[in-house]
Coordinates of C-alpha atoms in Angstrom, one line a residue:
Chain A
X650 CA -86.1 -26.3 34.5
X651 CA -83.1 -23.9 35.1
X652 CA -83.7 -20.6 36.8
X653 CA -82.1 -17.4 35.7
X654 CA -82.5 -13.7 36.6
X655 CA -84.6 -11.2 34.7
X656 CA -81.5 -9.3 33.7
X657 CA -79.8 -12.5 32.6
X658 CA -82.8 -13.4 30.5
X659 CA -82.5 -10.0 28.7
X660 CA -78.8 -10.6 28.1
X661 CA -79.5 -14.1 26.7
X662 CA -82.1 -12.8 24.3
X663 CA -79.7 -10.1 23.1
X664 CA -76.8 -12.5 22.6
X665 CA -78.8 -15.2 20.9
X666 CA -80.5 -12.7 18.5
X667 CA -77.1 -11.1 17.7
X668 CA -75.8 -14.6 16.9
X669 CA -78.8 -15.3 14.8
X670 CA -78.8 -12.2 12.7
X671 CA -75.5 -10.5 11.6
X672 CA -77.4 -7.3 10.7
X673 CA -78.0 -6.6 14.5
X674 CA -75.8 -4.0 16.1
X675 CA -75.7 -2.7 19.7
X676 CA -75.6 1.0 20.6
X677 CA -75.1 2.1 24.2
X678 CA -73.0 4.4 26.3
X679 CA -71.1 1.3 27.5
X680 CA -69.9 -1.7 25.5
X681 CA -70.1 -4.8 27.7
X682 CA -66.8 -6.6 27.4
X683 CA -68.4 -10.0 26.9
X684 CA -70.4 -8.6 23.9
X685 CA -67.3 -6.9 22.4
X686 CA -65.4 -10.1 22.8
X687 CA -68.0 -12.2 20.9
X688 CA -69.3 -9.7 18.3
X689 CA -66.5 -7.2 18.0
X690 CA -66.3 -3.4 18.3
X691 CA -67.9 -2.9 14.9
X692 CA -71.2 -4.2 16.0
X693 CA -71.0 -3.4 19.7
X694 CA -70.6 0.4 19.7
X695 CA -69.7 2.4 22.8
X696 CA -71.3 5.8 22.1
X697 CA -70.6 9.1 23.7
X698 CA -73.3 10.1 26.2
X699 CA -75.5 11.5 23.4
X700 CA -78.9 9.7 23.6
X701 CA -80.4 12.0 21.0
X702 CA -77.6 11.3 18.5
X703 CA -77.3 7.6 19.0
X704 CA -81.1 7.1 18.9
X705 CA -81.1 9.0 15.6
X706 CA -78.1 6.9 14.4
X707 CA -80.2 3.8 15.1
X708 CA -83.0 5.1 13.0
X709 CA -80.7 5.8 10.1
X710 CA -79.0 2.5 10.4
X711 CA -82.3 0.7 10.6
X712 CA -83.5 2.5 7.4
X713 CA -80.2 1.4 5.8
X714 CA -80.7 -2.3 6.4
X715 CA -79.4 -2.9 10.0
X716 CA -81.3 -4.0 13.1
X717 CA -80.0 -1.8 15.9
X718 CA -80.6 -2.5 19.5
X719 CA -80.2 0.6 21.6
X720 CA -79.8 0.5 25.3
X721 CA -80.6 3.8 27.0
X722 CA -79.8 2.2 30.4
X723 CA -82.5 4.1 32.4
X724 CA -85.6 5.5 30.8
X725 CA -84.5 8.8 32.4
X726 CA -82.0 9.3 29.6
X727 CA -84.5 8.7 26.7
X728 CA -85.9 12.1 27.4
X729 CA -82.8 13.6 25.9
X730 CA -83.7 11.7 22.8
X731 CA -87.4 12.7 22.6
X732 CA -87.0 14.4 19.2
X733 CA -85.7 11.2 17.7
X734 CA -88.3 9.0 19.4
X735 CA -91.4 11.2 19.0
X736 CA -90.7 13.2 15.8
X737 CA -88.8 10.5 14.0
X738 CA -89.0 6.9 15.1
X739 CA -92.7 6.7 15.8
X740 CA -93.7 8.4 12.5
X741 CA -91.0 7.7 9.9
X742 CA -92.5 4.5 8.5
X743 CA -95.9 6.2 8.2
X744 CA -95.0 9.6 6.9
X745 CA -92.9 8.1 4.2
X746 CA -95.8 6.0 3.0
X747 CA -94.5 2.7 4.3
X748 CA -91.6 2.6 1.8
X749 CA -89.0 1.5 4.3
X750 CA -89.0 -0.5 7.6
X751 CA -87.2 0.7 10.7
X752 CA -86.5 -2.3 12.9
X753 CA -85.1 -0.9 16.2
X754 CA -85.3 -1.9 19.8
X755 CA -84.8 0.7 22.5
X756 CA -84.2 -0.8 25.9
X757 CA -84.5 1.0 29.2
X758 CA -85.2 0.3 32.9
X759 CA -88.3 1.7 34.5
X760 CA -89.8 2.0 38.0
X761 CA -88.5 2.8 41.4
X762 CA -87.9 1.2 44.8
X763 CA -84.2 1.8 44.9
X764 CA -83.9 5.3 46.4
X765 CA -82.7 6.8 43.1
X766 CA -85.1 9.8 43.5
X767 CA -87.2 11.6 41.0
X768 CA -85.2 11.5 37.8
X769 CA -84.1 7.9 38.0
X770 CA -87.4 6.3 39.2
X771 CA -89.8 6.9 36.3
X772 CA -92.4 4.8 34.6
X773 CA -93.4 7.0 31.6
X774 CA -94.6 4.3 29.2
X775 CA -98.1 5.9 28.8
X776 CA -96.4 8.9 27.1
X777 CA -95.3 6.5 24.4
X778 CA -98.6 4.6 24.3
X779 CA -100.1 7.9 23.3
X780 CA -98.0 8.0 20.1
X781 CA -99.0 6.0 17.1
X782 CA -96.1 4.0 15.6
X783 CA -94.3 2.4 18.6
X784 CA -94.7 -1.0 20.1
X785 CA -94.1 -1.3 23.8
X786 CA -93.2 -4.3 25.9
X787 CA -93.0 -4.5 29.7
X788 CA -92.0 -7.9 30.9
X789 CA -92.6 -9.1 34.5
X790 CA -90.7 -12.4 34.5
X791 CA -87.4 -13.8 33.2
X792 CA -89.4 -16.0 30.9
X793 CA -91.4 -13.1 29.5
X794 CA -88.3 -10.9 29.2
X795 CA -86.5 -13.4 27.0
X796 CA -89.4 -14.3 24.8
X797 CA -90.7 -10.7 24.4
X798 CA -87.3 -9.2 23.8
X799 CA -86.5 -11.8 21.1
X800 CA -89.8 -10.9 19.4
X801 CA -89.0 -7.2 19.7
X802 CA -85.6 -7.7 18.0
X803 CA -87.2 -9.7 15.2
X804 CA -90.0 -7.1 14.7
X805 CA -89.8 -4.7 11.8
X806 CA -90.9 -1.7 13.8
X807 CA -89.4 0.4 16.6
X808 CA -90.1 -1.4 19.8
X809 CA -89.5 0.1 23.3
X810 CA -88.6 -2.4 25.9
X811 CA -89.4 -1.2 29.4
X812 CA -87.6 -3.3 32.0
X813 CA -88.4 -3.2 35.7
X814 CA -85.5 -2.0 37.9
X815 CA -86.9 -3.9 40.8
X816 CA -87.0 -7.1 38.9
X817 CA -83.4 -7.2 37.6
X818 CA -82.3 -9.8 40.1
X819 CA -85.6 -11.7 40.2
X820 CA -85.1 -15.3 39.2
X821 CA -87.5 -17.6 37.3
X822 CA -87.7 -20.6 35.0
X823 CA -86.4 -20.1 31.5
X824 CA -86.1 -23.0 29.0
X825 CA -82.8 -23.6 27.2
X826 CA -84.5 -23.9 23.9
X827 CA -85.1 -20.9 21.5
X828 CA -88.6 -19.5 22.0
X829 CA -90.4 -16.2 21.4
X830 CA -93.6 -14.6 22.9
X831 CA -95.7 -12.8 20.4
X832 CA -96.2 -9.0 21.0
X833 CA -99.7 -8.1 22.0
X834 CA -100.6 -11.3 23.9
X835 CA -101.4 -11.0 27.6
X836 CA -100.7 -13.7 30.1
X837 CA -103.1 -14.8 32.9
X838 CA -100.6 -15.3 35.7
X839 CA -103.2 -16.7 38.1
X840 CA -106.7 -17.8 37.4
X841 CA -109.5 -16.7 39.6
X842 CA -113.3 -16.1 39.6
X843 CA -114.2 -13.2 41.9
X844 CA -112.0 -10.3 40.7
X845 CA -109.4 -9.4 38.0
X846 CA -106.2 -7.6 38.9
X847 CA -104.5 -6.3 35.8
X848 CA -101.0 -5.6 37.0
X849 CA -97.8 -4.3 35.3
X850 CA -94.2 -5.4 35.7
X851 CA -93.1 -5.5 39.4
X852 CA -96.7 -5.2 40.5
X853 CA -97.5 -8.5 38.8
X854 CA -95.6 -10.1 41.7
X855 CA -97.2 -7.9 44.3
X856 CA -100.6 -8.8 42.8
X857 CA -99.8 -12.5 43.0
X858 CA -98.9 -12.1 46.7
X859 CA -102.1 -10.2 47.2
X860 CA -104.1 -12.9 45.5
X861 CA -102.5 -15.5 47.8
X862 CA -103.5 -13.4 50.8
X863 CA -107.1 -12.9 49.6
X864 CA -107.5 -16.6 48.9
X865 CA -107.2 -17.1 52.7
X866 CA -110.3 -15.0 52.9
X867 CA -112.1 -16.9 50.3
X868 CA -111.7 -14.3 47.5
X869 CA -110.5 -15.8 44.2
X870 CA -108.3 -13.3 42.4
X871 CA -107.3 -13.6 38.7
X872 CA -104.0 -11.8 37.8
X873 CA -103.6 -10.7 34.2
X874 CA -100.3 -9.4 32.9
X875 CA -100.7 -7.5 29.6
X876 CA -96.9 -7.9 29.0
X877 CA -97.2 -5.7 25.9
X878 CA -98.6 -2.2 26.4
X879 CA -98.9 -1.6 22.6
X880 CA -100.5 -3.5 21.0
X881 CA -102.6 -4.1 24.1
X882 CA -104.4 -7.5 24.4
X883 CA -107.9 -6.0 24.9
X884 CA -109.6 -9.4 24.4
X885 CA -107.8 -11.2 27.2
X886 CA -108.4 -8.3 29.6
X887 CA -112.1 -8.0 28.7
X888 CA -112.7 -11.7 28.9
X889 CA -111.2 -11.9 32.4
X890 CA -113.4 -9.0 33.6
X891 CA -116.5 -10.4 31.9
X892 CA -115.8 -13.6 33.9
X893 CA -115.1 -12.0 37.3
X894 CA -117.2 -8.8 37.0
X895 CA -114.6 -6.8 39.0
X896 CA -111.4 -5.0 38.2
X897 CA -108.4 -3.6 40.0
X898 CA -105.5 -2.2 37.9
X899 CA -102.1 -2.0 39.5
X900 CA -99.3 0.2 38.0
X901 CA -96.1 1.6 39.4
X902 CA -96.7 4.8 37.3
X903 CA -99.0 7.6 38.4
X904 CA -102.7 7.3 37.5
X905 CA -103.2 10.4 35.4
X906 CA -103.6 9.5 31.7
X907 CA -101.6 6.3 32.4
X908 CA -101.7 2.7 31.3
X909 CA -104.1 2.0 34.1
X910 CA -106.5 4.7 32.8
X911 CA -106.3 3.1 29.3
X912 CA -107.1 -0.3 30.7
X913 CA -110.0 1.1 32.7
X914 CA -111.3 2.7 29.5
X915 CA -110.9 -0.4 27.3
X916 CA -112.9 -2.3 29.8
X917 CA -115.7 0.2 30.5
X918 CA -116.2 1.4 26.9
X919 CA -116.9 -2.2 25.8
X920 CA -120.6 -2.8 26.2
X921 CA -120.5 -6.5 27.0
X922 CA -117.7 -6.0 29.6
X923 CA -119.4 -2.9 31.1
X924 CA -122.6 -4.9 31.5
X925 CA -120.7 -7.6 33.4
X926 CA -119.2 -5.2 35.9
X927 CA -120.5 -5.6 39.4
X928 CA -118.6 -2.6 40.8
X929 CA -116.6 0.4 39.5
X930 CA -113.0 -0.4 38.5
X931 CA -110.3 0.7 40.8
X932 CA -106.8 2.0 40.0
X933 CA -104.0 1.3 42.4
X934 CA -101.1 3.4 41.2
X935 CA -98.3 5.6 42.4
X936 CA -99.3 8.9 43.9
X937 CA -99.1 11.7 41.4
X938 CA -95.8 13.2 42.5
X939 CA -92.2 13.0 41.4
X940 CA -90.6 10.0 43.2
X941 CA -88.9 11.1 46.4
X942 CA -85.5 9.7 47.7
X943 CA -85.9 8.9 51.4
X944 CA -87.2 5.3 51.8
X945 CA -90.1 6.2 53.9
X946 CA -91.2 8.8 51.4
X947 CA -90.7 6.5 48.5
X948 CA -92.6 3.7 50.0
X949 CA -95.5 6.0 50.7
X950 CA -95.7 7.0 47.1
X951 CA -95.5 3.5 45.4
X952 CA -98.3 1.0 45.5
X953 CA -97.6 -2.5 46.8
X954 CA -99.4 -5.7 47.8
X955 CA -101.1 -4.1 50.8
X956 CA -102.5 -1.3 48.6
X957 CA -103.6 -3.9 46.1
X958 CA -105.3 -5.9 48.9
X959 CA -107.0 -2.7 50.0
X960 CA -108.1 -2.0 46.5
X961 CA -109.5 -5.5 46.1
X962 CA -111.5 -5.2 49.4
X963 CA -112.9 -1.8 48.3
X964 CA -114.1 -3.3 44.9
X965 CA -115.5 -6.4 46.6
X966 CA -117.4 -4.3 49.1
X967 CA -118.8 -2.1 46.3
X968 CA -120.7 -4.9 44.6
Chain B
X856 CA -61.8 17.0 -10.1
X857 CA -63.3 19.2 -12.9
X858 CA -66.8 18.3 -14.2
X859 CA -66.9 17.2 -17.8
X860 CA -68.9 19.3 -20.4
X861 CA -71.6 16.7 -20.4
X862 CA -71.8 16.7 -16.6
X863 CA -72.0 20.5 -16.5
X864 CA -74.9 20.4 -18.9
X865 CA -76.6 17.8 -16.7
X866 CA -76.0 20.0 -13.7
X867 CA -77.6 22.9 -15.5
X868 CA -80.6 20.8 -16.4
X869 CA -81.0 19.7 -12.7
X870 CA -80.7 23.3 -11.4
X871 CA -83.2 24.6 -13.8
X872 CA -85.5 21.7 -13.0
X873 CA -85.4 22.5 -9.3
X874 CA -86.2 26.1 -10.1
X875 CA -89.0 25.5 -12.5
X876 CA -90.5 22.7 -10.2
X877 CA -90.5 25.1 -7.3
X878 CA -91.9 28.0 -9.2
X879 CA -94.8 25.7 -10.2
X880 CA -95.1 24.3 -6.7
X881 CA -95.3 27.8 -5.3
X882 CA -98.0 28.8 -7.8
X883 CA -100.0 25.7 -7.1
X884 CA -99.7 26.2 -3.4
X885 CA -101.1 29.7 -3.8
X886 CA -103.9 28.5 -6.0
X887 CA -104.9 25.8 -3.5
X888 CA -103.8 22.6 -5.2
X889 CA -101.0 22.1 -2.7
X890 CA -101.7 22.1 1.0
X891 CA -99.9 22.9 4.2
X892 CA -96.6 24.6 3.6
X893 CA -94.0 24.8 0.9
X894 CA -90.4 25.9 1.6
X895 CA -88.6 26.9 -1.6
X896 CA -84.9 26.2 -2.3
X897 CA -84.7 28.6 -5.2
X898 CA -81.3 30.4 -5.1
X899 CA -79.5 27.4 -3.5
X900 CA -79.8 24.9 -6.4
X901 CA -76.0 24.7 -6.9
X902 CA -75.5 23.1 -3.5
X903 CA -77.7 20.1 -3.9
X904 CA -76.7 19.6 -7.6
X905 CA -73.0 20.1 -7.0
X906 CA -72.9 17.6 -4.1
X907 CA -75.2 15.0 -5.6
X908 CA -73.2 15.1 -8.9
X909 CA -70.3 13.7 -6.9
X910 CA -72.4 10.8 -5.6
X911 CA -73.4 7.4 -6.9
X912 CA -77.0 6.2 -6.9
X913 CA -76.4 3.9 -3.9
X914 CA -74.9 6.7 -1.8
X915 CA -77.4 8.2 0.6
X916 CA -78.5 11.7 1.5
X917 CA -80.8 13.2 4.0
X918 CA -82.6 16.5 3.6
X919 CA -84.4 19.0 5.8
X920 CA -87.7 20.9 5.5
X921 CA -86.5 22.6 2.3
X922 CA -86.1 19.3 0.5
X923 CA -87.3 19.5 -3.2
X924 CA -83.8 20.4 -4.5
X925 CA -82.1 17.6 -2.7
X926 CA -84.7 15.1 -4.0
X927 CA -84.4 16.3 -7.6
X928 CA -80.6 16.4 -7.5
X929 CA -80.5 12.8 -6.1
X930 CA -82.7 11.6 -9.0
X931 CA -86.2 11.6 -7.6
X932 CA -89.1 11.3 -10.0
X933 CA -90.8 14.6 -10.6
X934 CA -94.1 13.0 -11.2
X935 CA -94.2 11.3 -7.8
X936 CA -92.9 14.4 -6.1
X937 CA -95.6 16.6 -7.6
X938 CA -98.2 13.9 -6.8
X939 CA -97.1 14.0 -3.2
X940 CA -97.4 17.7 -3.0
X941 CA -100.8 17.4 -4.5
X942 CA -101.7 14.9 -1.7
X943 CA -102.3 12.1 -4.2
X944 CA -102.2 8.3 -4.0
X945 CA -99.3 8.0 -6.4
X946 CA -97.1 10.5 -4.5
X947 CA -93.9 9.2 -2.9
X948 CA -95.6 8.9 0.5
X949 CA -99.1 8.0 -0.8
X950 CA -100.2 11.4 0.3
X951 CA -99.0 10.9 3.9
X952 CA -96.0 13.2 3.9
X953 CA -96.3 16.2 1.6
X954 CA -93.5 18.7 0.9
X955 CA -91.7 18.2 4.2
X956 CA -91.5 14.4 4.1
X957 CA -90.7 13.4 0.6
X958 CA -88.3 10.3 0.6
X959 CA -87.2 7.8 -1.9
X960 CA -85.1 5.1 -0.3
X961 CA -84.6 3.3 -3.6
X962 CA -82.3 6.2 -4.7
X963 CA -80.7 6.8 -1.3
X964 CA -82.9 9.8 -0.5
X965 CA -83.6 9.2 3.2
X966 CA -86.2 11.9 3.4
X967 CA -87.0 15.5 3.9
X968 CA -87.5 16.2 7.6
X969 CA -89.5 18.9 9.3
X970 CA -87.3 19.1 12.4
X971 CA -84.3 21.4 12.1
X972 CA -81.3 19.3 13.1
X973 CA -83.4 16.1 13.1
X974 CA -81.7 14.5 10.1
X975 CA -78.1 15.0 11.3
X976 CA -78.0 11.9 13.5
X977 CA -80.2 9.8 11.3
X978 CA -78.0 10.1 8.3
X979 CA -75.0 9.5 10.5
X980 CA -76.6 6.1 11.1
X981 CA -76.7 5.6 7.4
X982 CA -73.0 6.4 7.4
X983 CA -72.5 3.7 10.1
X984 CA -74.4 1.2 8.0
X985 CA -72.3 2.1 4.9
X986 CA -69.1 1.6 6.9
X987 CA -70.2 -1.8 8.3
X988 CA -71.2 -2.8 4.8
X989 CA -67.7 -2.0 3.6
X990 CA -68.5 -1.4 -0.1
X991 CA -67.4 2.3 -0.2
X992 CA -70.8 3.9 0.0
X993 CA -71.0 7.4 1.6
X994 CA -73.8 9.3 3.3
X995 CA -74.5 13.0 3.1
X996 CA -76.3 15.4 5.3
X997 CA -77.8 18.6 4.0
X998 CA -78.6 21.1 6.7
X999 CA -78.7 24.8 7.2
X1000 CA -76.9 27.3 9.3
X1001 CA -79.8 27.1 11.8
X1002 CA -79.3 23.4 12.3
X1003 CA -75.6 24.0 12.8
X1004 CA -76.4 25.4 16.3
X1005 CA -78.4 22.4 17.4
X1006 CA -76.9 19.8 19.7
X1007 CA -77.4 17.1 17.1
X1008 CA -74.8 18.8 14.9
X1009 CA -72.1 18.6 17.5
X1010 CA -73.0 15.2 18.7
X1011 CA -73.2 13.7 15.2
X1012 CA -69.9 15.3 14.0
X1013 CA -68.1 14.1 17.0
X1014 CA -69.3 10.6 16.6
X1015 CA -68.7 10.5 12.8
X1016 CA -65.2 11.9 13.3
X1017 CA -64.4 9.4 16.1
X1018 CA -65.7 6.5 14.2
X1019 CA -64.3 7.7 10.8
X1020 CA -67.7 7.4 9.2
X1021 CA -67.9 7.9 5.4
X1022 CA -69.9 11.2 5.6
X1023 CA -70.2 14.6 4.1
X1024 CA -71.9 17.2 6.3
X1025 CA -73.0 20.0 3.9
X1026 CA -74.1 23.2 5.5
X1027 CA -76.2 25.4 3.3
X1028 CA -75.3 28.7 5.0
X1029 CA -78.0 31.1 3.8
X1030 CA -77.6 33.4 6.8
X1031 CA -81.2 33.2 7.9
X1032 CA -82.7 30.5 10.2
X1033 CA -86.3 31.1 9.3
X1034 CA -86.6 34.8 10.1
X1035 CA -83.6 35.2 12.4
X1036 CA -80.2 36.4 11.0
X1037 CA -77.2 34.1 11.8
X1038 CA -75.5 37.3 12.9
X1039 CA -77.8 37.1 16.0
X1040 CA -77.3 33.5 16.7
X1041 CA -73.8 32.3 15.7
X1042 CA -70.8 32.9 18.0
X1043 CA -68.7 32.7 14.9
X1044 CA -70.4 33.1 11.5
X1045 CA -68.2 30.5 9.7
X1046 CA -69.6 27.0 10.5
X1047 CA -66.7 25.3 8.8
X1048 CA -64.3 26.5 11.4
X1049 CA -66.0 24.2 13.9
X1050 CA -64.6 21.2 12.1
X1051 CA -61.3 21.9 13.8
X1052 CA -62.9 20.9 17.1
X1053 CA -63.5 17.4 15.7
X1054 CA -60.3 17.1 13.9
X1055 CA -61.9 16.9 10.4
X1056 CA -61.5 19.1 7.3
X1057 CA -63.8 22.1 7.2
X1058 CA -64.1 23.6 3.8
X1059 CA -65.8 26.9 2.8
X1060 CA -67.1 27.1 -0.7
X1061 CA -69.1 29.5 -2.9
X1062 CA -72.4 27.8 -2.7
X1063 CA -73.7 29.6 -5.8
X1064 CA -70.8 28.1 -7.9
X1065 CA -71.9 24.6 -8.8
X1066 CA -68.5 23.6 -10.1
X1067 CA -66.8 24.7 -6.9
X1068 CA -69.3 22.8 -4.9
X1069 CA -68.8 19.8 -7.1
X1070 CA -65.0 19.9 -6.7
X1071 CA -65.2 20.2 -2.9
X1072 CA -67.7 17.4 -2.7
X1073 CA -65.7 15.2 -5.0
X1074 CA -62.6 15.6 -2.7
X1075 CA -64.7 14.9 0.4
X1076 CA -66.3 11.8 -1.2
X1077 CA -62.9 10.4 -2.2
X1078 CA -61.8 11.0 1.4
X1079 CA -64.8 9.2 2.8
X1080 CA -64.6 6.3 0.4
X1081 CA -60.9 5.9 1.3
X1082 CA -61.9 5.4 5.0
X1083 CA -60.5 8.8 6.1
X1084 CA -63.7 9.9 7.7
X1085 CA -66.1 12.9 7.4
X1086 CA -65.8 16.3 5.9
X1087 CA -67.7 19.5 6.8
X1088 CA -68.4 21.6 3.7
X1089 CA -70.0 25.0 4.3
X1090 CA -71.6 26.4 1.2
X1091 CA -72.3 30.2 1.3
X1092 CA -75.6 30.7 -0.4
X1093 CA -78.9 32.4 -0.1
X1094 CA -82.6 31.6 -0.6
X1095 CA -84.5 34.0 -2.8
X1096 CA -87.8 33.3 -1.3
X1097 CA -89.2 33.9 2.2
X1098 CA -88.8 31.1 4.7
X1099 CA -92.1 29.7 3.5
X1100 CA -94.5 30.4 0.6
X1101 CA -97.3 31.2 3.0
X1102 CA -99.0 34.4 1.9
X1103 CA -98.2 37.3 4.1
X1104 CA -95.4 35.4 5.8
X1105 CA -93.0 37.7 7.5
X1106 CA -89.7 38.2 5.7
X1107 CA -87.4 40.6 7.6
X1108 CA -84.5 40.3 5.2
X1109 CA -83.2 43.6 3.7
X1110 CA -84.3 44.0 0.0
X1111 CA -80.9 45.1 -1.0
X1112 CA -79.4 41.9 0.5
X1113 CA -81.9 39.7 -1.5
X1114 CA -81.1 41.7 -4.6
X1115 CA -77.4 41.3 -4.2
X1116 CA -77.7 37.6 -3.9
X1117 CA -80.1 37.3 -6.8
X1118 CA -77.4 39.0 -8.9
X1119 CA -75.3 36.0 -8.1
X1120 CA -77.8 33.5 -9.6
X1121 CA -76.2 30.0 -9.5
X1122 CA -77.9 29.1 -12.8
X1123 CA -76.7 32.2 -14.6
X1124 CA -73.3 31.5 -13.1
X1125 CA -73.1 28.1 -14.8
X1126 CA -74.5 29.4 -18.0
X1127 CA -71.8 32.1 -18.1
X1128 CA -69.2 29.4 -17.2
X1129 CA -70.3 27.2 -20.1
X1130 CA -70.2 30.1 -22.5
X1131 CA -66.8 31.1 -21.4
X1132 CA -65.2 27.7 -21.1
X1133 CA -66.6 26.1 -24.2
X1134 CA -67.4 29.1 -26.3
X1135 CA -70.3 27.1 -27.9
X1136 CA -73.0 27.4 -25.3
X1137 CA -75.7 29.7 -26.6
X1138 CA -78.8 31.3 -25.3
X1139 CA -80.7 29.1 -27.8
X1140 CA -79.3 26.0 -26.2
X1141 CA -80.4 27.2 -22.8
X1142 CA -83.8 28.0 -24.1
X1143 CA -84.2 24.5 -25.5
X1144 CA -83.1 23.1 -22.1
X1145 CA -85.7 25.3 -20.3
X1146 CA -88.4 24.2 -22.7
X1147 CA -87.6 20.6 -21.9
X1148 CA -87.6 21.3 -18.2
X1149 CA -91.0 23.2 -18.4
X1150 CA -92.4 20.2 -20.3
X1151 CA -91.2 17.8 -17.6
X1152 CA -92.8 20.0 -14.9
X1153 CA -96.0 20.2 -16.8
X1154 CA -96.0 16.5 -17.2
X1155 CA -95.5 16.1 -13.4
X1156 CA -98.5 18.4 -12.8
X1157 CA -100.6 16.3 -15.3
X1158 CA -99.5 13.1 -13.5
X1159 CA -100.4 14.6 -10.1
X1160 CA -103.8 15.8 -11.3
X1161 CA -104.6 12.4 -12.8
X1162 CA -103.7 10.6 -9.7
X1163 CA -106.6 10.0 -7.3
X1164 CA -106.7 11.2 -3.8
X1165 CA -106.1 8.3 -1.4
X1166 CA -109.2 6.7 0.1
X1167 CA -109.8 8.3 3.5
X1168 CA -109.5 5.0 5.3
X1169 CA -106.0 4.7 3.9
X1170 CA -105.1 7.0 6.8
X1171 CA -105.0 3.8 8.9
X1172 CA -102.4 2.1 6.6
X1173 CA -98.7 1.9 7.2
X1174 CA -98.7 2.9 10.9
X1175 CA -96.7 -0.4 11.4
X1176 CA -94.7 -2.6 9.1
X1177 CA -95.6 -6.3 8.8

């Protein structure tokens, strides 16, 4: 099978869905020439640098029959549009009694590892998990990127697509044929029997590397990638932990009230899963600080395969 | 364009309906049948009615927290509006929205909105959809002088002007953003003058003269339908009530200022116009109109009272669309 990059897979999903559905439009502060050439300036809009305005425009266009795809570029810039995301997009279907659908995709890159310092190295998805009314995808492979983004574009709700900065050049197998991946379905990226590592985005790959390393020591690691943060696939995660009895959660975001905390809660509050635990769950997250610039500082803050390995060893030693 | 005699009578009916509906809503809020908060539009009726009279059913509008007038002027059903205020199942939002979130997408009413300035960009998206559709529809934003200072005002007008969107931005300049005078917050009091910065027409109109509002809106709609882009219309008006109907809510506005504006009642203004222009309009005719309006409001209350409260577990419905 052919291999393409994570970024390319996102572009293929966008282009194929825009071909498939003439009501799709693209709003971003730049208009990629290849998109303008194929779809025209009417559908590929270069906006002023006004995230609050063009995110609101997307909501109004969606409520008027279009399917806007917004690209904030970095998640950094979505904070300028928080009124439209939090007060409007997440609630508008509900507070109007479900009378209108608002199909919108908001794309942005998340995570660090590229010395872009505090503002441009964020992973704030848990802030949006906390709202009712938004779906959130966080693909870790080119295959998942394409399949999830296509589903997001076809979904009748606002969907936030968080895309890992570190993975943009990462290559993987992607079929030529049209396919989608349903939202809310996790993927077991590696099966194992001793411990479950639920990992997000770039850390899926670090967890797989850690699993390879631990296998040499005779520890069988299962790696689960939720792929969608809302809706979260509680069943797959709980089933894995019931099987292994141990859990490490790896996330590039900080731990406080984060996705990792949510995953720990959904495991421990379920009686059957709790009863199967042999040791306390462990979070392996970024340190709770703004992300610093200098590589030595940045590397100190982010988790990686070595910290996942340390986490696995700690949980294995505990029971 | 001048409004026909028939249209003028319809405008009068709509303005009186807004006033009587809100008087009842205020009473029912104070007696506990309506919850949360109610913001009354009384005194500003000529703006919503004058503008919406220049629109077609498939044109779209967006409102703000003071939205009853815009809903009624766009043709919303009084029964479903009142049922929503009463928190009932047959309300426009099935009891999920209340006064600040009434919407009816089937008549192009994209919703009241509790965030000042929140609707400006949303309705600009409706303008974009209308432009892409290419059937000559227009989109209208109603907002206050308070929202005119928000970033979303400037961002949206710049984009609408650059993209030549078929839009009307209608500023209801009532001189008070909640409890703060525009004299304290506006670098220049005229909002319409800002249109020059975006290269679009900026029109100031007497917002208590429904015929003047209608004429300004008609010109702007024609311009928008012709593909010539947006217009900013500033309607000088005033709300008779405090910012909200909450008992004991602060209202720092000078009593003489309120009285001066109440003397410029937009409804009386049109009644006087009708008497003068047509010479046939009588107090008896107005009384008959008011009786009919009062009946319609009473029927809306009866509809609301007859509608059940939603089942508590309906709180879980409609978070997501299928």
